[in-house]
Amino acid sequence: MINIFRLSCFLFIAVLFNGCSETEIIVPKAGEIISDRVVLIEDFTGVKCPNCPNAAREITSLMGRYPKNVVAVAYHTEFLGSRSQNLLSTKVNMISELRMEKLLKGKWDSIWVNLL
């Protein structure tokens, strides 16, 4: 019985240490991305948002690196995406659907963005 216990402990330790070997993770080098696809970035901003300036800088950086492949739209709302009643144009609050395909001249998949 003691021999079986010792053998079990030995096998457990052998398996435990054998499973701890590290292998190198191979990450392919990123080259230039060639694509005609367009990425839409929707940025919901607010007056009291602490992350908005950092997000705006990052979006500007992405648009600089990929000028033909990145389109950014910023929604400036009062609180958690609620519609503002204080906008200069009340027509902005009346928009229910925006067909992005027309704006991006056919490079965008046929998709509808619900703004309300």
XYZ file of C-alpha atoms in Angstrom:
116
model
C 0.000 0.000 0.000
C 2.855 2.369 0.812
C 4.504 1.557 -2.532
C 1.319 2.455 -4.410
C 1.119 5.764 -2.515
C 4.779 6.564 -3.284
C 4.312 5.627 -6.922
C 1.191 7.823 -7.121
C 3.052 10.769 -5.571
C 6.001 10.273 -7.930
C 3.741 10.147 -11.000
C 1.796 13.204 -9.827
C 4.988 15.220 -9.345
C 6.397 14.024 -12.686
C 3.235 15.073 -14.525
C 3.088 18.370 -12.622
C 6.640 19.400 -13.542
C 6.333 18.116 -17.092
C 3.277 20.350 -17.657
C 5.179 23.488 -16.609
C 7.525 23.708 -19.578
C 7.156 26.953 -21.495
C 6.977 27.144 -25.240
C 7.764 30.217 -27.260
C 4.744 31.956 -28.718
C 5.315 32.783 -32.361
C 3.735 36.095 -33.336
C 3.865 36.910 -37.041
C 5.216 40.318 -37.925
C 2.525 42.730 -38.997
C 2.999 44.113 -42.452
C 1.071 46.757 -44.274
C -2.613 45.952 -44.437
C -3.983 46.253 -47.943
C -7.763 46.310 -47.942
C -10.571 48.341 -49.403
C -12.806 47.634 -46.396
C -13.881 50.593 -44.281
C -14.126 50.483 -40.500
C -16.703 52.679 -38.781
C -15.778 53.901 -35.295
C -18.675 55.254 -33.257
C -17.543 57.450 -30.374
C -20.182 58.372 -27.807
C -18.879 61.504 -26.112
C -20.102 63.553 -23.212
C -19.227 66.706 -21.316
C -18.139 64.892 -18.139
C -16.462 61.930 -19.854
C -12.911 61.340 -18.536
C -12.051 58.933 -21.370
C -13.205 61.100 -24.283
C -9.950 63.060 -24.849
C -7.885 59.854 -24.953
C -10.390 58.205 -27.282
C -10.354 61.222 -29.603
C -6.545 61.152 -29.778
C -6.536 57.418 -30.546
C -9.222 57.779 -33.220
C -7.290 60.662 -34.811
C -4.173 58.495 -34.809
C -6.028 55.607 -36.482
C -7.492 57.940 -39.097
C -3.981 59.246 -39.813
C -2.569 55.737 -40.259
C -5.479 54.438 -42.342
C -7.072 57.498 -43.991
C -9.045 55.527 -46.587
C -10.126 52.720 -44.254
C -11.357 54.464 -41.085
C -14.440 56.627 -40.698
C -15.251 58.084 -37.282
C -18.598 59.367 -36.106
C -18.881 61.121 -32.737
C -22.225 61.305 -30.965
C -22.168 64.051 -28.349
C -24.925 63.212 -25.879
C -25.888 64.411 -22.439
C -26.050 61.165 -20.441
C -25.576 57.533 -21.514
C -26.584 58.106 -25.123
C -29.810 59.974 -24.398
C -30.884 62.463 -27.028
C -30.196 66.089 -26.269
C -33.127 68.481 -26.150
C -30.768 71.479 -26.344
C -29.377 70.955 -29.847
C -29.498 73.884 -32.264
C -31.222 71.762 -34.879
C -34.199 69.658 -33.822
C -33.827 67.679 -37.053
C -30.835 65.887 -35.533
C -33.155 64.333 -32.950
C -35.582 63.220 -35.655
C -33.134 61.023 -37.561
C -34.121 57.382 -37.154
C -31.910 55.631 -39.683
C -28.741 56.542 -41.539
C -27.651 54.482 -44.506
C -23.861 54.331 -44.237
C -23.503 52.892 -47.729
C -24.378 56.255 -49.288
C -21.840 58.083 -47.151
C -19.016 55.665 -47.875
C -19.643 55.332 -51.620
C -20.253 51.583 -51.712
C -17.222 50.495 -49.691
C -19.342 49.644 -46.674
C -21.493 46.545 -46.417
C -25.184 47.282 -46.614
C -25.865 48.168 -43.000
C -28.271 50.402 -41.151
C -27.231 52.311 -38.075
C -30.071 53.046 -35.699
C -29.546 56.364 -34.016
C -32.689 56.334 -31.896
